[in-house]
Coordinates of N, CA and C in Angstrom, one line a residue:
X1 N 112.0 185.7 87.1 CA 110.6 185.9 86.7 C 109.7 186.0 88.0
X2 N 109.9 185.2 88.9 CA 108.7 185.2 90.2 C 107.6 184.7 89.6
X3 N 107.0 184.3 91.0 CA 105.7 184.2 91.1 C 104.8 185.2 90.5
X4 N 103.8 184.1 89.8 CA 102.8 185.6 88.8 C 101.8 184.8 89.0
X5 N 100.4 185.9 88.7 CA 98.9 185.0 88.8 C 98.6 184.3 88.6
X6 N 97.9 183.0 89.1 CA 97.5 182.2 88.3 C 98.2 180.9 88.5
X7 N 99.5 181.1 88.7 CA 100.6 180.0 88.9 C 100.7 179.8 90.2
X8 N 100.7 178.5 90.5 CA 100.6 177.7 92.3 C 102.2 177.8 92.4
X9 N 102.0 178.3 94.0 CA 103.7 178.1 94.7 C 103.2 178.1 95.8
X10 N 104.2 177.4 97.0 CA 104.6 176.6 98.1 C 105.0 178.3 99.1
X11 N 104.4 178.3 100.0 CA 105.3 179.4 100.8 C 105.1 178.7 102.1
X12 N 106.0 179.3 102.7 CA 106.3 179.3 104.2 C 105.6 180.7 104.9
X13 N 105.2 180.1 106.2 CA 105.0 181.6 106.6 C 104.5 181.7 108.2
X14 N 104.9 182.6 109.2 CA 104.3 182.8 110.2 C 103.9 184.1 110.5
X15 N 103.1 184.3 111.1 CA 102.2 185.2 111.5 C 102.1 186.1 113.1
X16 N 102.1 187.4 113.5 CA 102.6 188.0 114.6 C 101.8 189.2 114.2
X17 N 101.3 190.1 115.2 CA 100.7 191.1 115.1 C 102.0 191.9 115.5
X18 N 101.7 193.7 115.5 CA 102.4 194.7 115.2 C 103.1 194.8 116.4
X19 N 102.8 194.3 117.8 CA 103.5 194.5 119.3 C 104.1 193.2 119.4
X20 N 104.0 192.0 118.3 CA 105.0 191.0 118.6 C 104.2 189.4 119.0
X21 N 102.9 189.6 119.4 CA 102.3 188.4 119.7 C 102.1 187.7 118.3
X22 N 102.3 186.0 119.2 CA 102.4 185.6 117.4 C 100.5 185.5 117.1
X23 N 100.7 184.9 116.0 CA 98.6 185.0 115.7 C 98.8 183.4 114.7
X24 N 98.0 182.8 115.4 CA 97.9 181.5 114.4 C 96.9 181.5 113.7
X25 N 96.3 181.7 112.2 CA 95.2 182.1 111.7 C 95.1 180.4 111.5
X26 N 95.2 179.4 112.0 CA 94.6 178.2 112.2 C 95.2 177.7 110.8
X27 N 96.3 177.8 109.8 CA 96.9 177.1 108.8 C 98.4 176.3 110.0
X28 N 99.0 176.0 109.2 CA 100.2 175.2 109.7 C 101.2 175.7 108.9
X29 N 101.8 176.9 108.6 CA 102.9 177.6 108.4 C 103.4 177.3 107.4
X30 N 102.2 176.3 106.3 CA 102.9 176.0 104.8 C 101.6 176.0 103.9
X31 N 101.6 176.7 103.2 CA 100.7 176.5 102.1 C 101.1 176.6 100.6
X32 N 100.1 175.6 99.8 CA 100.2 176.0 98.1 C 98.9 176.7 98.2
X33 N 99.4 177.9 97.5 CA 98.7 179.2 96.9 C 98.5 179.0 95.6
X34 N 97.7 180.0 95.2 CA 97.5 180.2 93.2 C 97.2 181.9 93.9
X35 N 98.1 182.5 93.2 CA 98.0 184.0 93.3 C 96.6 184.5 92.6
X36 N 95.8 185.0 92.7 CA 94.6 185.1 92.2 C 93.3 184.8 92.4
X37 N 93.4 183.4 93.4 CA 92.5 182.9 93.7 C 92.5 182.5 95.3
X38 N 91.4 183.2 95.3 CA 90.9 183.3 97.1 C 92.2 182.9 97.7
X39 N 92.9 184.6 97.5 CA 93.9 184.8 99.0 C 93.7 186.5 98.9
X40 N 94.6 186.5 100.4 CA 94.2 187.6 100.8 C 94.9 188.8 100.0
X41 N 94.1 190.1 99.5 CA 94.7 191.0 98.4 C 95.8 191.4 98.6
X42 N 96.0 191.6 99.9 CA 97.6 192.4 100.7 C 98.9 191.6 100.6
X43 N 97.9 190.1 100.7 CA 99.2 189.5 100.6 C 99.9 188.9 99.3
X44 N 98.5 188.6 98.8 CA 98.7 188.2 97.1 C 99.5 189.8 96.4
X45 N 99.3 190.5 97.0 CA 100.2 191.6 96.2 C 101.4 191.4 96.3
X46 N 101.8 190.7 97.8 CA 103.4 191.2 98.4 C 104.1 189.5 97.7
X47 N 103.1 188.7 97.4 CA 104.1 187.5 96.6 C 104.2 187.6 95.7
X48 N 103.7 188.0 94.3 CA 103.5 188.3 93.2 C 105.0 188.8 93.0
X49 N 105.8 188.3 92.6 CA 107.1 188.8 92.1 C 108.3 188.0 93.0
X50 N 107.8 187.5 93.6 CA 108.8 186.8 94.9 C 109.4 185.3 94.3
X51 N 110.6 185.2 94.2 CA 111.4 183.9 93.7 C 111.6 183.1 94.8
X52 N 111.5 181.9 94.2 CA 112.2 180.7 95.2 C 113.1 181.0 96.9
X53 N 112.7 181.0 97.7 CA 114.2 181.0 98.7 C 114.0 182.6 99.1
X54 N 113.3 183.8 98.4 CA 113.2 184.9 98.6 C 111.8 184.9 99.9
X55 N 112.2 186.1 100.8 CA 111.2 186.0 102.5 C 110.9 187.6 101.9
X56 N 109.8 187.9 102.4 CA 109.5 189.2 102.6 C 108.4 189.1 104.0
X57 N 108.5 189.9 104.8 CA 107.3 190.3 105.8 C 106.2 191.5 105.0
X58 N 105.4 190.9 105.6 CA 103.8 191.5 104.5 C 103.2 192.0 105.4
X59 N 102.9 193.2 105.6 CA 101.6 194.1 106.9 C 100.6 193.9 105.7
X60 N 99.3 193.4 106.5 CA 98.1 193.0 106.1 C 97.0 193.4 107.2
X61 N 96.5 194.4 106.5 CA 95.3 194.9 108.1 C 94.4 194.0 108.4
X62 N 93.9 194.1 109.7 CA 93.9 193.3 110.7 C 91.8 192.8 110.3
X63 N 91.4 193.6 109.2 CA 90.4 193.9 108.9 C 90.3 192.9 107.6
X64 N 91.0 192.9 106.8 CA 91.3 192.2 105.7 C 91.4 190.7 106.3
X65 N 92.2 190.6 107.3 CA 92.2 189.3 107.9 C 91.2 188.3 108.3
X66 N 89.9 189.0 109.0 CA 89.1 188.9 109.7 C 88.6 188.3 109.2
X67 N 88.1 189.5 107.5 CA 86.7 188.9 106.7 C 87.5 188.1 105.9
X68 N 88.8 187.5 105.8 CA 88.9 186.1 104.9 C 88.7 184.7 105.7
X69 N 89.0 185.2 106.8 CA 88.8 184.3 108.0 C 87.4 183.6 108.0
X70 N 86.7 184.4 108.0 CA 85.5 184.1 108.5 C 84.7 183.7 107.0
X71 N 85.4 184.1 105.7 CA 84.4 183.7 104.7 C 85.0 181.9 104.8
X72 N 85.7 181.8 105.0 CA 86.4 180.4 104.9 C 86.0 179.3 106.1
X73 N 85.1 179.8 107.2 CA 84.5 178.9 108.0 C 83.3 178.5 107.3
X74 N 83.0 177.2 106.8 CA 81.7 176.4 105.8 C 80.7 175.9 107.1
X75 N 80.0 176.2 106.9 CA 78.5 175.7 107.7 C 78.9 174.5 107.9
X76 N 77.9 173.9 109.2 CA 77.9 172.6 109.5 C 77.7 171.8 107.6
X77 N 77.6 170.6 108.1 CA 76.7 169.5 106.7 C 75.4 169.4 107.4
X78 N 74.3 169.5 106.1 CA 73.4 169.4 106.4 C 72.8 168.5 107.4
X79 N 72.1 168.4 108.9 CA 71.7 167.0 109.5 C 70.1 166.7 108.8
X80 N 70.0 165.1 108.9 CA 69.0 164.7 108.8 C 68.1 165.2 110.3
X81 N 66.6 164.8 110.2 CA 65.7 165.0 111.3 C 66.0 163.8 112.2
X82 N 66.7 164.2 112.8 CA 66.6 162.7 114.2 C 68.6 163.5 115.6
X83 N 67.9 162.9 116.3 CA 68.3 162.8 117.7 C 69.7 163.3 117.5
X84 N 70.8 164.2 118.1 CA 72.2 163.9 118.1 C 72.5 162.6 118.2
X85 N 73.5 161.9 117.9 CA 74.2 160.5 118.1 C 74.6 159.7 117.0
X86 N 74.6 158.5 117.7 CA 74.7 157.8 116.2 C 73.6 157.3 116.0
X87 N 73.0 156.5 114.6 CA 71.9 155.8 113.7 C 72.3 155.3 113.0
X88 N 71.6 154.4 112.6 CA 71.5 153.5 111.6 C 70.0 153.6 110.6
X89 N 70.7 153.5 109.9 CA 69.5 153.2 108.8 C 69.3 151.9 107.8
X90 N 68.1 151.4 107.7 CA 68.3 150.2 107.5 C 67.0 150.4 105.8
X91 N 67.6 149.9 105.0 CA 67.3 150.3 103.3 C 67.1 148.9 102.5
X92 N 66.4 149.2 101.6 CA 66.2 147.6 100.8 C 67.5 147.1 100.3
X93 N 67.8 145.8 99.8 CA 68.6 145.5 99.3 C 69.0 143.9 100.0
X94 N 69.9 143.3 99.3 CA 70.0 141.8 99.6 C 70.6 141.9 100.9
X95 N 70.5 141.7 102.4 CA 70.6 141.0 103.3 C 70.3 143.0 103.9
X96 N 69.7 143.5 103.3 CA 69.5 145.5 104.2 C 71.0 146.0 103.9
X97 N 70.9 146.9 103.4 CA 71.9 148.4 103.4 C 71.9 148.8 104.6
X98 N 72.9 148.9 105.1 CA 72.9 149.8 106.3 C 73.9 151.6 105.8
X99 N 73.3 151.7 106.6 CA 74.2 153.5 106.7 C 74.1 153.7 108.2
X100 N 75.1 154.1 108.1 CA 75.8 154.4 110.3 C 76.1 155.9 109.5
X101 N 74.9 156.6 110.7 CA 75.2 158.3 110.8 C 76.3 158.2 112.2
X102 N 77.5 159.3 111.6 CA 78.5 159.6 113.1 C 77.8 161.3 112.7
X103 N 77.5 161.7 114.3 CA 77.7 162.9 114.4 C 78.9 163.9 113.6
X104 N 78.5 164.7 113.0 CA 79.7 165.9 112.8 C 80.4 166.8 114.1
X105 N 81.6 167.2 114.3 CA 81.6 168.0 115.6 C 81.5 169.6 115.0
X106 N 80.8 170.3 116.0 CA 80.9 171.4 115.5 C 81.5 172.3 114.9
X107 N 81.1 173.3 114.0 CA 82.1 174.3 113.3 C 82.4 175.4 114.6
X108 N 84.0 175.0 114.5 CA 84.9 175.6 114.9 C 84.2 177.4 114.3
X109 N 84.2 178.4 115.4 CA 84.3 180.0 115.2 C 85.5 180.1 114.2
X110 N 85.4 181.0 113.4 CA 86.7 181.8 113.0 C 87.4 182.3 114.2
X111 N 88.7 182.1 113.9 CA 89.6 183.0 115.0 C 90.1 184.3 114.2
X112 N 89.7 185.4 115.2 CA 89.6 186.7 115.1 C 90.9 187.2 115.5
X113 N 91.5 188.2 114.9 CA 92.3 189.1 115.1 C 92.2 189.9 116.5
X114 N 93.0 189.9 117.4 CA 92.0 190.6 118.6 C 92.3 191.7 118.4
X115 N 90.7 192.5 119.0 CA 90.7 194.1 118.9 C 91.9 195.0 119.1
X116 N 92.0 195.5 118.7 CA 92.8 196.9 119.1 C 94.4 196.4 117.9
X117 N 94.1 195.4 117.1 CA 95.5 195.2 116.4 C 95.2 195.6 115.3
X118 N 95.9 196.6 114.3 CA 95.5 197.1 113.4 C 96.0 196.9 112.3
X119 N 97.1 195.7 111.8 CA 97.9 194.8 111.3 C 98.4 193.7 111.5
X120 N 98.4 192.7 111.0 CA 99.1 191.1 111.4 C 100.2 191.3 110.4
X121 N 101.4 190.7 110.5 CA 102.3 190.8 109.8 C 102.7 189.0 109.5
X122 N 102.9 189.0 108.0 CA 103.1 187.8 107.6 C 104.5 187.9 106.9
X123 N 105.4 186.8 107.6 CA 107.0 186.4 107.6 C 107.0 185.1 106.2
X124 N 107.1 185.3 105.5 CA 106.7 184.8 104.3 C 107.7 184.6 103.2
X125 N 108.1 183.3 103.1 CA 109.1 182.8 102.3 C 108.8 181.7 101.2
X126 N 108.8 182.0 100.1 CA 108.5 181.3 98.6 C 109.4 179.7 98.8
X127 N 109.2 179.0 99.2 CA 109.4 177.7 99.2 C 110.0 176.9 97.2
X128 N 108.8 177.0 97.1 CA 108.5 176.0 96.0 C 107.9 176.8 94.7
X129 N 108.0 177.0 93.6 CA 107.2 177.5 92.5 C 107.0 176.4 91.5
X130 N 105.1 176.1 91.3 CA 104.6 174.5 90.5 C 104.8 174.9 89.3

């Protein structure tokens, strides 16, 4: 049967552009998917039908890459008005509420496909089917 839409599975996978350099799109070489939902079309095409223990390498343009990349970096969290660092805030309640603000560290850029690569190729092996 394979993998079909909508149903979560486990893959394995690494990532190399078309001359051989590897490309780490910033995952850890294992993810649960749901075919259908926010993944990339090139690739959600090339698992859709793929069984347990079955690998395929997937060419996925290097364009397609980018903008999933980049829709998946989330803005900072909102800051309150006050100073970088830490704070305290001190609130009603029996003996004061405290709240300790920790800075957020900044949002990491999307990592970019570098120019001139016109495909990443994903080595892609079905693990698991939920």
């Amino acid at each position: 049967m394979g993998c079909e839409k909508g149903s979560p599975v486990t893959i394995g996978f690494t990532c190399r552009l078309e001359d051989g350099t590897p490309f780490d799109p910033g995952e850890h070489g294992r993810l649960r998917v749901v075919p259908g939902e926010r993944m990339l079309p090139t690739l959600e095409q090339g698992v859709v039908g793929m069984e347990p223990g079955e690998r395929r390498v997937i060419a996925v343009p290097a364009g397609e890459v980018n903008a999933f990349l980049r829709s998946r970096t989330a803005p900072p969290p909102p800051q309150r008005d006050r100073r970088p660092g830490f704070g305290y805030d001190f609130g009603p309640g029996d003996g004061g509420d405290v709240l300790l603000t920790i800075p957020h560290p900044p949002a990491k850029p999307p990592r970019e496909v570098p120019a001139g690569a016109a495909t990443v190729l994903f080595d892609v092996t079905v693990l698991a089917e939920e």
